[in-house]
JSON list of C-alpha atoms in Angstrom, two decimals:
[
{"chain": "A", "resi": 1, "resn": "MET", "atom": "CA", "xyz": [20.24, 68.08, 56.74]},
{"chain": "A", "resi": 2, "resn": "ALA", "atom": "CA", "xyz": [22.30, 66.40, 54.03]},
{"chain": "A", "resi": 3, "resn": "GLY", "atom": "CA", "xyz": [23.70, 62.80, 54.53]},
{"chain": "A", "resi": 4, "resn": "MET", "atom": "CA", "xyz": [23.43, 60.34, 57.32]},
{"chain": "A", "resi": 5, "resn": "ASP", "atom": "CA", "xyz": [25.81, 59.08, 59.98]},
{"chain": "A", "resi": 6, "resn": "GLY", "atom": "CA", "xyz": [26.35, 55.56, 59.32]},
{"chain": "A", "resi": 7, "resn": "PHE", "atom": "CA", "xyz": [27.34, 54.86, 62.97]},
{"chain": "A", "resi": 8, "resn": "GLY", "atom": "CA", "xyz": [25.01, 52.26, 64.59]},
{"chain": "A", "resi": 9, "resn": "VAL", "atom": "CA", "xyz": [24.08, 50.37, 61.27]},
{"chain": "A", "resi": 10, "resn": "GLN", "atom": "CA", "xyz": [23.32, 46.79, 62.07]},
{"chain": "A", "resi": 11, "resn": "LEU", "atom": "CA", "xyz": [23.70, 43.54, 60.09]},
{"chain": "A", "resi": 12, "resn": "GLN", "atom": "CA", "xyz": [21.17, 41.10, 61.35]},
{"chain": "A", "resi": 13, "resn": "ARG", "atom": "CA", "xyz": [20.70, 37.46, 60.85]},
{"chain": "A", "resi": 14, "resn": "GLY", "atom": "CA", "xyz": [17.28, 35.55, 60.99]},
{"chain": "A", "resi": 15, "resn": "ASP", "atom": "CA", "xyz": [16.80, 32.54, 62.79]},
{"chain": "A", "resi": 16, "resn": "GLY", "atom": "CA", "xyz": [14.34, 30.74, 60.20]},
{"chain": "A", "resi": 17, "resn": "ALA", "atom": "CA", "xyz": [11.64, 30.33, 62.98]},
{"chain": "A", "resi": 18, "resn": "GLU", "atom": "CA", "xyz": [8.17, 31.40, 62.47]},
{"chain": "A", "resi": 19, "resn": "PRO", "atom": "CA", "xyz": [7.76, 34.34, 63.45]},
{"chain": "A", "resi": 20, "resn": "GLU", "atom": "CA", "xyz": [11.31, 34.89, 62.41]},
{"chain": "A", "resi": 21, "resn": "VAL", "atom": "CA", "xyz": [13.62, 36.70, 64.84]},
{"chain": "A", "resi": 22, "resn": "PHE", "atom": "CA", "xyz": [16.53, 38.80, 63.71]},
{"chain": "A", "resi": 23, "resn": "THR", "atom": "CA", "xyz": [19.77, 39.14, 65.95]},
{"chain": "A", "resi": 24, "resn": "ALA", "atom": "CA", "xyz": [22.49, 41.60, 65.06]},
{"chain": "A", "resi": 25, "resn": "ILE", "atom": "CA", "xyz": [25.77, 40.05, 63.94]},
{"chain": "A", "resi": 26, "resn": "ALA", "atom": "CA", "xyz": [28.21, 41.48, 66.72]},
{"chain": "A", "resi": 27, "resn": "ASP", "atom": "CA", "xyz": [31.07, 43.94, 66.03]},
{"chain": "A", "resi": 28, "resn": "VAL", "atom": "CA", "xyz": [30.42, 44.98, 62.38]},
{"chain": "A", "resi": 29, "resn": "THR", "atom": "CA", "xyz": [33.25, 47.52, 61.55]},
{"chain": "A", "resi": 30, "resn": "SER", "atom": "CA", "xyz": [32.42, 48.15, 57.85]},
{"chain": "A", "resi": 31, "resn": "LEU", "atom": "CA", "xyz": [29.20, 47.18, 55.79]},
{"chain": "A", "resi": 32, "resn": "ASN", "atom": "CA", "xyz": [28.43, 47.30, 52.21]},
{"chain": "A", "resi": 33, "resn": "PRO", "atom": "CA", "xyz": [24.74, 46.95, 51.24]},
{"chain": "A", "resi": 34, "resn": "PRO", "atom": "CA", "xyz": [23.63, 45.16, 48.08]},
{"chain": "A", "resi": 35, "resn": "GLY", "atom": "CA", "xyz": [25.58, 46.27, 44.98]},
{"chain": "A", "resi": 36, "resn": "MET", "atom": "CA", "xyz": [22.80, 45.82, 42.39]},
{"chain": "A", "resi": 37, "resn": "SER", "atom": "CA", "xyz": [23.25, 45.68, 38.67]},
{"chain": "A", "resi": 38, "resn": "ARG", "atom": "CA", "xyz": [21.12, 45.22, 35.66]},
{"chain": "A", "resi": 39, "resn": "GLU", "atom": "CA", "xyz": [22.01, 43.36, 32.38]},
{"chain": "A", "resi": 40, "resn": "THR", "atom": "CA", "xyz": [21.33, 45.32, 29.30]},
{"chain": "A", "resi": 41, "resn": "ILE", "atom": "CA", "xyz": [19.67, 43.78, 25.73]},
{"chain": "A", "resi": 42, "resn": "ASP", "atom": "CA", "xyz": [21.27, 45.39, 22.81]},
{"chain": "A", "resi": 43, "resn": "VAL", "atom": "CA", "xyz": [18.21, 46.20, 20.41]},
{"chain": "A", "resi": 44, "resn": "THR", "atom": "CA", "xyz": [20.12, 48.26, 17.95]},
{"chain": "A", "resi": 45, "resn": "SER", "atom": "CA", "xyz": [19.06, 48.00, 14.26]},
{"chain": "A", "resi": 46, "resn": "HIS", "atom": "CA", "xyz": [19.94, 49.42, 11.09]},
{"chain": "A", "resi": 47, "resn": "ASP", "atom": "CA", "xyz": [17.01, 51.70, 11.57]},
{"chain": "A", "resi": 48, "resn": "SER", "atom": "CA", "xyz": [18.25, 53.01, 14.99]},
{"chain": "A", "resi": 49, "resn": "PRO", "atom": "CA", "xyz": [17.97, 56.88, 15.09]},
{"chain": "A", "resi": 50, "resn": "ASP", "atom": "CA", "xyz": [21.19, 58.58, 13.97]},
{"chain": "A", "resi": 51, "resn": "ALA", "atom": "CA", "xyz": [23.31, 55.37, 14.44]},
{"chain": "A", "resi": 52, "resn": "TRP", "atom": "CA", "xyz": [22.97, 55.38, 18.25]},
{"chain": "A", "resi": 53, "resn": "MET", "atom": "CA", "xyz": [22.85, 51.94, 19.96]},
{"chain": "A", "resi": 54, "resn": "GLU", "atom": "CA", "xyz": [19.75, 51.28, 21.80]},
{"chain": "A", "resi": 55, "resn": "PHE", "atom": "CA", "xyz": [19.09, 49.15, 24.76]},
{"chain": "A", "resi": 56, "resn": "LEU", "atom": "CA", "xyz": [16.29, 47.52, 26.93]},
{"chain": "A", "resi": 57, "resn": "GLY", "atom": "CA", "xyz": [16.76, 46.60, 30.57]},
{"chain": "A", "resi": 58, "resn": "GLY", "atom": "CA", "xyz": [17.28, 42.86, 31.24]},
{"chain": "A", "resi": 59, "resn": "VAL", "atom": "CA", "xyz": [17.48, 40.74, 34.18]},
{"chain": "A", "resi": 60, "resn": "LYS", "atom": "CA", "xyz": [18.71, 42.31, 37.59]},
{"chain": "A", "resi": 61, "resn": "ASP", "atom": "CA", "xyz": [21.45, 40.86, 39.75]},
{"chain": "A", "resi": 62, "resn": "PRO", "atom": "CA", "xyz": [20.75, 41.71, 43.43]},
{"chain": "A", "resi": 63, "resn": "GLY", "atom": "CA", "xyz": [24.57, 41.80, 43.92]},
{"chain": "A", "resi": 64, "resn": "GLU", "atom": "CA", "xyz": [26.48, 40.97, 47.16]},
{"chain": "A", "resi": 65, "resn": "VAL", "atom": "CA", "xyz": [26.66, 42.36, 50.66]},
{"chain": "A", "resi": 66, "resn": "SER", "atom": "CA", "xyz": [29.99, 42.57, 52.34]},
{"chain": "A", "resi": 67, "resn": "ALA", "atom": "CA", "xyz": [31.07, 43.13, 55.90]},
{"chain": "A", "resi": 68, "resn": "ASP", "atom": "CA", "xyz": [34.12, 43.17, 58.06]},
{"chain": "A", "resi": 69, "resn": "ILE", "atom": "CA", "xyz": [33.89, 42.13, 61.85]},
{"chain": "A", "resi": 70, "resn": "ASN", "atom": "CA", "xyz": [35.93, 42.27, 64.74]},
{"chain": "A", "resi": 71, "resn": "TYR", "atom": "CA", "xyz": [36.13, 38.30, 65.02]},
{"chain": "A", "resi": 72, "resn": "GLN", "atom": "CA", "xyz": [35.32, 36.43, 67.99]},
{"chain": "A", "resi": 73, "resn": "PRO", "atom": "CA", "xyz": [34.80, 32.70, 67.61]},
{"chain": "A", "resi": 74, "resn": "ALA", "atom": "CA", "xyz": [32.18, 32.50, 70.30]},
{"chain": "A", "resi": 75, "resn": "LEU", "atom": "CA", "xyz": [30.06, 35.22, 68.47]},
{"chain": "A", "resi": 76, "resn": "HIS", "atom": "CA", "xyz": [30.68, 34.36, 65.07]},
{"chain": "A", "resi": 77, "resn": "ASP", "atom": "CA", "xyz": [30.94, 30.54, 64.61]},
{"chain": "A", "resi": 78, "resn": "VAL", "atom": "CA", "xyz": [27.32, 30.37, 63.89]},
{"chain": "A", "resi": 79, "resn": "LEU", "atom": "CA", "xyz": [28.32, 32.06, 60.41]},
{"chain": "A", "resi": 80, "resn": "VAL", "atom": "CA", "xyz": [30.25, 28.95, 59.70]},
{"chain": "A", "resi": 81, "resn": "SER", "atom": "CA", "xyz": [27.04, 27.08, 59.74]},
{"chain": "A", "resi": 82, "resn": "ASP", "atom": "CA", "xyz": [25.48, 29.63, 57.46]},
{"chain": "A", "resi": 83, "resn": "PHE", "atom": "CA", "xyz": [28.57, 29.07, 55.02]},
{"chain": "A", "resi": 84, "resn": "GLU", "atom": "CA", "xyz": [27.96, 25.19, 55.20]},
{"chain": "A", "resi": 85, "resn": "ASP", "atom": "CA", "xyz": [24.23, 25.82, 54.51]},
{"chain": "A", "resi": 86, "resn": "LYS", "atom": "CA", "xyz": [23.20, 25.67, 50.71]},
{"chain": "A", "resi": 87, "resn": "ALA", "atom": "CA", "xyz": [19.85, 27.17, 51.52]},
{"chain": "A", "resi": 88, "resn": "PRO", "atom": "CA", "xyz": [19.65, 31.06, 51.55]},
{"chain": "A", "resi": 89, "resn": "ARG", "atom": "CA", "xyz": [18.94, 32.51, 54.98]},
{"chain": "A", "resi": 90, "resn": "ASN", "atom": "CA", "xyz": [17.11, 35.87, 55.64]},
{"chain": "A", "resi": 91, "resn": "TYR", "atom": "CA", "xyz": [19.28, 38.82, 56.79]},
{"chain": "A", "resi": 92, "resn": "LYS", "atom": "CA", "xyz": [18.65, 42.50, 57.14]},
{"chain": "A", "resi": 93, "resn": "ILE", "atom": "CA", "xyz": [20.42, 45.85, 57.23]},
{"chain": "A", "resi": 94, "resn": "VAL", "atom": "CA", "xyz": [19.04, 48.24, 59.85]},
{"chain": "A", "resi": 95, "resn": "PHE", "atom": "CA", "xyz": [19.97, 51.88, 59.54]},
{"chain": "A", "resi": 96, "resn": "PRO", "atom": "CA", "xyz": [20.43, 54.42, 62.28]},
{"chain": "A", "resi": 97, "resn": "ASP", "atom": "CA", "xyz": [18.37, 56.95, 60.63]},
{"chain": "A", "resi": 98, "resn": "ASP", "atom": "CA", "xyz": [15.26, 56.80, 62.95]},
{"chain": "A", "resi": 99, "resn": "ASP", "atom": "CA", "xyz": [14.94, 55.35, 66.52]},
{"chain": "A", "resi": 100, "resn": "VAL", "atom": "CA", "xyz": [11.11, 54.57, 66.19]},
{"chain": "A", "resi": 101, "resn": "ALA", "atom": "CA", "xyz": [11.03, 53.31, 62.61]},
{"chain": "A", "resi": 102, "resn": "PRO", "atom": "CA", "xyz": [14.31, 52.84, 61.06]},
{"chain": "A", "resi": 103, "resn": "THR", "atom": "CA", "xyz": [14.95, 52.04, 57.45]},
{"chain": "A", "resi": 104, "resn": "THR", "atom": "CA", "xyz": [15.63, 48.42, 56.59]},
{"chain": "A", "resi": 105, "resn": "TRP", "atom": "CA", "xyz": [17.03, 46.66, 53.77]},
{"chain": "A", "resi": 106, "resn": "SER", "atom": "CA", "xyz": [15.83, 42.76, 53.81]},
{"chain": "A", "resi": 107, "resn": "PHE", "atom": "CA", "xyz": [17.32, 40.05, 51.76]},
{"chain": "A", "resi": 108, "resn": "LYS", "atom": "CA", "xyz": [17.82, 36.46, 51.23]},
{"chain": "A", "resi": 109, "resn": "ALA", "atom": "CA", "xyz": [21.59, 35.51, 50.96]},
{"chain": "A", "resi": 110, "resn": "LEU", "atom": "CA", "xyz": [24.12, 32.83, 50.78]},
{"chain": "A", "resi": 111, "resn": "LEU", "atom": "CA", "xyz": [27.24, 33.25, 52.99]},
{"chain": "A", "resi": 112, "resn": "THR", "atom": "CA", "xyz": [29.86, 32.66, 50.13]},
{"chain": "A", "resi": 113, "resn": "GLY", "atom": "CA", "xyz": [32.83, 34.05, 51.86]},
{"chain": "A", "resi": 114, "resn": "PHE", "atom": "CA", "xyz": [34.05, 33.66, 55.42]},
{"chain": "A", "resi": 115, "resn": "GLU", "atom": "CA", "xyz": [37.51, 34.76, 55.92]},
{"chain": "A", "resi": 116, "resn": "PRO", "atom": "CA", "xyz": [39.11, 35.13, 59.50]},
{"chain": "A", "resi": 117, "resn": "GLU", "atom": "CA", "xyz": [42.53, 36.72, 59.90]},
{"chain": "A", "resi": 118, "resn": "VAL", "atom": "CA", "xyz": [44.25, 36.46, 63.25]},
{"chain": "A", "resi": 119, "resn": "PRO", "atom": "CA", "xyz": [47.73, 38.51, 63.04]},
{"chain": "A", "resi": 120, "resn": "TYR", "atom": "CA", "xyz": [50.02, 38.12, 66.05]},
{"chain": "A", "resi": 121, "resn": "ASP", "atom": "CA", "xyz": [50.21, 41.84, 66.32]},
{"chain": "A", "resi": 122, "resn": "ASP", "atom": "CA", "xyz": [46.67, 43.13, 65.80]},
{"chain": "A", "resi": 123, "resn": "LYS", "atom": "CA", "xyz": [42.94, 42.36, 66.47]},
{"chain": "A", "resi": 124, "resn": "ALA", "atom": "CA", "xyz": [41.29, 39.20, 65.06]},
{"chain": "A", "resi": 125, "resn": "THR", "atom": "CA", "xyz": [39.12, 40.18, 62.16]},
{"chain": "A", "resi": 126, "resn": "ALA", "atom": "CA", "xyz": [37.00, 38.53, 59.40]},
{"chain": "A", "resi": 127, "resn": "SER", "atom": "CA", "xyz": [35.50, 39.52, 56.22]},
{"chain": "A", "resi": 128, "resn": "LEU", "atom": "CA", "xyz": [32.02, 38.15, 55.03]},
{"chain": "A", "resi": 129, "resn": "THR", "atom": "CA", "xyz": [30.62, 37.95, 51.66]},
{"chain": "A", "resi": 130, "resn": "PHE", "atom": "CA", "xyz": [26.95, 37.29, 51.15]},
{"chain": "A", "resi": 131, "resn": "LYS", "atom": "CA", "xyz": [25.47, 36.71, 47.61]},
{"chain": "A", "resi": 132, "resn": "VAL", "atom": "CA", "xyz": [21.99, 38.19, 47.62]},
{"chain": "A", "resi": 133, "resn": "THR", "atom": "CA", "xyz": [19.31, 35.90, 45.88]},
{"chain": "A", "resi": 134, "resn": "GLY", "atom": "CA", "xyz": [15.91, 37.48, 44.75]},
{"chain": "A", "resi": 135, "resn": "LYS", "atom": "CA", "xyz": [14.92, 40.93, 45.19]},
{"chain": "A", "resi": 136, "resn": "PRO", "atom": "CA", "xyz": [16.02, 42.95, 48.31]},
{"chain": "A", "resi": 137, "resn": "THR", "atom": "CA", "xyz": [13.43, 44.94, 49.87]},
{"chain": "A", "resi": 138, "resn": "LEU", "atom": "CA", "xyz": [14.06, 48.49, 51.19]},
{"chain": "A", "resi": 139, "resn": "ALA", "atom": "CA", "xyz": [11.36, 49.58, 53.77]}
]
């Protein structure tokens, strides 16, 4: 079977304790895992074959994770503490691909964006942006 149903994916927040316990961030409606990229180093020279530019792989940027949530202050105000904290916290994405051993994407991140919206005629929402630091681990 091709593809995977994304329903049931979880964004989890670590508590920083030892051993660390992860709790799902409630009411996630949309989630974008790390958008990684890599710098390139131009090594083109006058000797480059057929005048084609040549590159080496440079440093990697772990990117950002973004999520939209149905905002409820009682459930989500702990995220304001994460935003205030200068130290990265452990998070993980748990995919709904296997009930026994689901695929996880673990990463350290800083919460760099917390944007609630409370319109008079619709649900309260918030957009979250996390800047990943270091290598994310897919397991």
